[in-house]
CSV table of C-alpha atoms in Angstrom, one decimal:
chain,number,residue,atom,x,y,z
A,1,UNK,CA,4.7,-9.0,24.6
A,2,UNK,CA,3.2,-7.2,21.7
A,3,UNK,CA,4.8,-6.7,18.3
A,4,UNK,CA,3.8,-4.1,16.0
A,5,UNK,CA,3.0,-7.5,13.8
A,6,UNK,CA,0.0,-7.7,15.7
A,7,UNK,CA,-3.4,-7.3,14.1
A,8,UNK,CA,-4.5,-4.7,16.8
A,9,UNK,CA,-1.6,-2.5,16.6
A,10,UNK,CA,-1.3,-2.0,13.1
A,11,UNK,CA,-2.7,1.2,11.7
A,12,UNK,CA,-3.8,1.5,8.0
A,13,UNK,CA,-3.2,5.2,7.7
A,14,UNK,CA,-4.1,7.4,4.4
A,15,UNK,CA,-1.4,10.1,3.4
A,16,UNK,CA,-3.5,12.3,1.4
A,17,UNK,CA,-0.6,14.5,-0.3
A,18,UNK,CA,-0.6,17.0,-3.1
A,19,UNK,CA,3.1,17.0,-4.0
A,20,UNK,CA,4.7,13.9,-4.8
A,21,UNK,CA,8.1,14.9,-2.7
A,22,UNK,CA,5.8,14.2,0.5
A,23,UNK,CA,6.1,10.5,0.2
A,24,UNK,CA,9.7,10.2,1.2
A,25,UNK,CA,9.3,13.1,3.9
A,26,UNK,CA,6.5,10.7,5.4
A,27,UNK,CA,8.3,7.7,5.0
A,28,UNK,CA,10.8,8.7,6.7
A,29,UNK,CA,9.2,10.1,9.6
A,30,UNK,CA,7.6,6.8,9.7
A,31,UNK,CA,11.0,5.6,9.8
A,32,UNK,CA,12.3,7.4,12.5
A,33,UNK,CA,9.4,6.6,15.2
A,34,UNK,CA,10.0,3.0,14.6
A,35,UNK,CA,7.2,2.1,12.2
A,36,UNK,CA,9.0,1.5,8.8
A,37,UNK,CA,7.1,-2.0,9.5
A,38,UNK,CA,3.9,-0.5,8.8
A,39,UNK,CA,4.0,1.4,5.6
A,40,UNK,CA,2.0,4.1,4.9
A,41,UNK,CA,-0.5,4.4,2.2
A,42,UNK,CA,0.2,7.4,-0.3
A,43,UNK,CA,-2.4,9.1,-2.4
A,44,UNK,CA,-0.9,11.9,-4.3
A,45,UNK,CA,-3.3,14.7,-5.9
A,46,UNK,CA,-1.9,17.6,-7.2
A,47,UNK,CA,-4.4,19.3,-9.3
A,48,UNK,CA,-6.9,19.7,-6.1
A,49,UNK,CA,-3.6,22.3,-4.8
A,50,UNK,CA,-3.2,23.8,-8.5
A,51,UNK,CA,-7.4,24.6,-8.4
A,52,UNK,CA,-6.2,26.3,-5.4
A,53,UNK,CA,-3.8,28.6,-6.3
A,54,UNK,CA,-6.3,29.3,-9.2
A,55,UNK,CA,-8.9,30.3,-7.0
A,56,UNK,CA,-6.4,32.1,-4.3
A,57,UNK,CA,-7.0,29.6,-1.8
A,58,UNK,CA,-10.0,27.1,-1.0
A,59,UNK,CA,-13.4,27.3,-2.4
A,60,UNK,CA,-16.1,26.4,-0.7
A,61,UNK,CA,-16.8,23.8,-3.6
A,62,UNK,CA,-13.4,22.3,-4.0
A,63,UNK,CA,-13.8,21.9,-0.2
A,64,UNK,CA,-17.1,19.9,-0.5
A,65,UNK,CA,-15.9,17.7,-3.3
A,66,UNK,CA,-12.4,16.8,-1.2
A,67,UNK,CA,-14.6,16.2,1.7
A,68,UNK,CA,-16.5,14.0,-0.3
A,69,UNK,CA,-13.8,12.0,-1.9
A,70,UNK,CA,-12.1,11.4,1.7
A,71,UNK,CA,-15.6,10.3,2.8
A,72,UNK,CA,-15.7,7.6,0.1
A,73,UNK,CA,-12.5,6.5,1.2
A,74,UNK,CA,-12.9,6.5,4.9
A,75,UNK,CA,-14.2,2.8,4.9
A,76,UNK,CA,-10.8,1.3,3.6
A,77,UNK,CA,-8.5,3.2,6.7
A,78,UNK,CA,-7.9,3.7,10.3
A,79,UNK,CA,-7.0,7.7,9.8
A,80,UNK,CA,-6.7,9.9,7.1
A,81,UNK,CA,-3.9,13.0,7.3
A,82,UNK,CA,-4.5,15.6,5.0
A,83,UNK,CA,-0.7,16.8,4.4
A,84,UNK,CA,-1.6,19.7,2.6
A,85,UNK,CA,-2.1,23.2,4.5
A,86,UNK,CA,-3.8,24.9,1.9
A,87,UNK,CA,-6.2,21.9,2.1
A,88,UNK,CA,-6.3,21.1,5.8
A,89,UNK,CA,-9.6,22.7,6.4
A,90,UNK,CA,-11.5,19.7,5.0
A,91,UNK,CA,-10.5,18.0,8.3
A,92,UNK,CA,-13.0,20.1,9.7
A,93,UNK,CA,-16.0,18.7,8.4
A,94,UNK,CA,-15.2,15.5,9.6
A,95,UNK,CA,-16.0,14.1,13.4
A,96,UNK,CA,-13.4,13.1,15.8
A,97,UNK,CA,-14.1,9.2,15.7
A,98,UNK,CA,-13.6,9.8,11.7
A,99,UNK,CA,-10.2,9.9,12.3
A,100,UNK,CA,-9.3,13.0,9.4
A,101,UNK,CA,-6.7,14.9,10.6
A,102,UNK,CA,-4.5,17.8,9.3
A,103,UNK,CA,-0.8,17.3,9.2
A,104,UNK,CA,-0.5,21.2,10.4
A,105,UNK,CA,-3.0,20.8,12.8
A,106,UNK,CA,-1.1,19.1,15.7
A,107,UNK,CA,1.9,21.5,14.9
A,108,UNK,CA,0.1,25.2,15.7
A,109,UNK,CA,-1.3,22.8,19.1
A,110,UNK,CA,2.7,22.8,19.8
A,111,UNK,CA,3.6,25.9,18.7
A,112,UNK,CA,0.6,27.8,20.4
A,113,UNK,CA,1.9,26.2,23.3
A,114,UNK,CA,5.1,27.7,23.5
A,115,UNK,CA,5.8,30.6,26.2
A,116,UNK,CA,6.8,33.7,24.2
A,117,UNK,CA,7.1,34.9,20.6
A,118,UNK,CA,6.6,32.5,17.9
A,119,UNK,CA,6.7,32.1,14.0
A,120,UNK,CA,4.8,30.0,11.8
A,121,UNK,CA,6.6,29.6,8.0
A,122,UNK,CA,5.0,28.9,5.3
A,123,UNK,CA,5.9,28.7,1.5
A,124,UNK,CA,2.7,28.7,-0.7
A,125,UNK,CA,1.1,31.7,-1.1
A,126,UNK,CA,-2.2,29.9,-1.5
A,127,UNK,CA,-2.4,28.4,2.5
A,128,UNK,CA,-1.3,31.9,4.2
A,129,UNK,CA,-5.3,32.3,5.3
A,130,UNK,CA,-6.2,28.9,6.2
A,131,UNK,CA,-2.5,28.6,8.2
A,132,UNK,CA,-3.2,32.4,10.0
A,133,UNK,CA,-7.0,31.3,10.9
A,134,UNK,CA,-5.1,27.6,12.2
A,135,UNK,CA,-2.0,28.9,13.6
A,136,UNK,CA,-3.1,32.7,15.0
A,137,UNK,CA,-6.4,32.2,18.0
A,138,UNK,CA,-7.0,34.2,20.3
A,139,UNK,CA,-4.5,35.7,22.6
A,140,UNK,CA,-2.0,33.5,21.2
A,141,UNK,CA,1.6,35.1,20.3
A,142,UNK,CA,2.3,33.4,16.9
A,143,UNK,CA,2.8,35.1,13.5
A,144,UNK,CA,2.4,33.6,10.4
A,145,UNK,CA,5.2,34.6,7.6
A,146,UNK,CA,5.1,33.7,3.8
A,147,UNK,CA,9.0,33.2,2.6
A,148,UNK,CA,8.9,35.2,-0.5
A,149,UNK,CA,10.3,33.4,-3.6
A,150,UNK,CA,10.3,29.7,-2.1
A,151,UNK,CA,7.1,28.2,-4.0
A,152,UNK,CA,8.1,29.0,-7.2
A,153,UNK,CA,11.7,28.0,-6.4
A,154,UNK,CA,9.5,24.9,-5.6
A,155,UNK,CA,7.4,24.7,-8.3
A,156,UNK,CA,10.4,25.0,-10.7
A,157,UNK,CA,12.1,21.8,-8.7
A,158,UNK,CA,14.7,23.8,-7.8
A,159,UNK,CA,14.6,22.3,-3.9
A,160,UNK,CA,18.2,23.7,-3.1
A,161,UNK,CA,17.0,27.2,-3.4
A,162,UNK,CA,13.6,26.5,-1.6
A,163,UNK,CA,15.2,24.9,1.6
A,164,UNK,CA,17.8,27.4,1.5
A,165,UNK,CA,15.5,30.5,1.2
A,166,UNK,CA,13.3,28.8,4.2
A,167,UNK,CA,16.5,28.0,6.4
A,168,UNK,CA,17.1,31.6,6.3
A,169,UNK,CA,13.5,33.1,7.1
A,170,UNK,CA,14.1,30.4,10.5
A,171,UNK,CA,17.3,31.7,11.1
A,172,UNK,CA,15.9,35.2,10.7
A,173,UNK,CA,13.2,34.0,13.0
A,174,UNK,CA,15.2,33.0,15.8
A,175,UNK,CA,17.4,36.6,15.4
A,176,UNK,CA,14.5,38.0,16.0
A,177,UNK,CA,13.6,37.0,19.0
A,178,UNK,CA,11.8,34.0,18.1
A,179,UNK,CA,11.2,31.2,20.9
A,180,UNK,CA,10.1,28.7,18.4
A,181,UNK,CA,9.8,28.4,15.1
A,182,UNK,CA,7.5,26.6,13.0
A,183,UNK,CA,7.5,24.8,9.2
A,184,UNK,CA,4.0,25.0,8.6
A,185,UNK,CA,4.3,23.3,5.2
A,186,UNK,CA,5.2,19.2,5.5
A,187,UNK,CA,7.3,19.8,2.0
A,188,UNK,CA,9.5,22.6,4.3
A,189,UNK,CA,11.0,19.4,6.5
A,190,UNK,CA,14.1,18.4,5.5
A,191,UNK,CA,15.5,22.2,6.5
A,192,UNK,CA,15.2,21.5,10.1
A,193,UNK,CA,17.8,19.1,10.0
A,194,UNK,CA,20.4,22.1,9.2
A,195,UNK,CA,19.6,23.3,12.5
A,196,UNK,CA,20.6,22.3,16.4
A,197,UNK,CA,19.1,20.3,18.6
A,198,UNK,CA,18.6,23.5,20.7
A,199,UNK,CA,17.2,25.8,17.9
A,200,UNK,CA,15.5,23.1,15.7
A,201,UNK,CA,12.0,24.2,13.9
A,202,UNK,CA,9.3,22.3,14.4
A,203,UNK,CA,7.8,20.1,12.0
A,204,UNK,CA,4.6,18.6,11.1
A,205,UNK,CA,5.2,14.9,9.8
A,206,UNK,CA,6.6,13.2,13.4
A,207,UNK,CA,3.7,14.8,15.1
A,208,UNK,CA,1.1,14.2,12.9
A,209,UNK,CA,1.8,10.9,12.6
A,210,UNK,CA,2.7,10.2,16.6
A,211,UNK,CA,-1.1,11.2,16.5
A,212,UNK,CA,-1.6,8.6,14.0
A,213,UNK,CA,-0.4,6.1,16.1
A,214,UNK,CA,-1.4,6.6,18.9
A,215,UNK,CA,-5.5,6.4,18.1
A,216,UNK,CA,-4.0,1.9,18.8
């Protein structure tokens, strides 16, 4: 029987992060689908998200030059998942057999999915386009919301007050006739946990890295 010890099931998967708090959040996804035995690589690049913010959102040359720096770093993994929305895009230059994927990617394929009225949450000012162009096609019945006041509760590390601020745009959400719910942003992860089984928000980690795993 096979082990995840064996050569041809382990995955050497890229977490390509721009906050350093994604690390555990990945980990213990990781964790939770049974593959703490294969631990994830971490590369953690903030500035690329501040230049961002900067510019209001992705540049066509900050996109080329993440694009190329995944591309020089392709050789040395099995997949690389861009964890960032505000920088998911750049999995879009790449072709399917590259294996660079978006963490929010394979949560708007859920969400868009569901039957009925759903919301898409997301924190940073700077991904609102990128996650409405991802997350809102064409006949679909998702909105994309921007919680007002949680990045720079973020940004000033004060993660009580960001998880609580998001936990009440969900519950909001749901009040308002919500069918599912969405935490477009992988730092946003821990506040589905505050919720039941039966109302939880979706997140992107699990998923993302279920896809992961599943290219063995």
């Amino acid at each position: 029987m096979a082990t995840y010890d064996d050569p041809e099931l382990i995955l050497n998967i890229l977490c390509f992060h721009t906050a350093a708090s994604n690390i555990a959040i990945f980990d213990d996804a990781a964790c939770a689908l049974a593959r703490d035995e294969q631990p994830l690589n971490h590369l953690v690049m903030p500035a690329l998200l501040a230049e961002a913010e900067r510019s209001g959102g992705m540049t066509a040359e900050l996109r080329l030059r993440i694009a190329q720096m995944i591309k020089a770093l392709l050789p040395q993994f099995d997949a690389v998942l861009i964890t960032c929305s505000t920088l998911g895009s750049v999995a879009d230059d790449f072709s399917v057999q590259e294996h660079v994927m978006r963490t929010d990617g394979m949560l708007a394929e859920v969400l868009q999915g569901q039957s009925g009225p759903a919301v898409a949450l997301c924190a940073a000012e700077s991904t609102l386009a990128a996650t409405r162009t991802l997350f809102c096609q064409h006949g679909s019945q998702v909105e994309v919301a921007l919680v007002e006041g949680a990045w720079a509760a973020f940004k000033e590390g004060d993660t009580t007050r960001y998880f609580s601020l998001i936990a009440a745009a969900a519950e909001q959400a749901y009040q308002q006739g919500a069918v599912a719910v969405a935490l477009a942003q992988s730092s946003m992860t821990p506040v589905a946990q505050q919720f039941p089984d039966t109302q939880r928000p979706l997140t992107g980690p699990h998923l993302a890295l279920q896809t992961c795993y599943d290219l063995r």
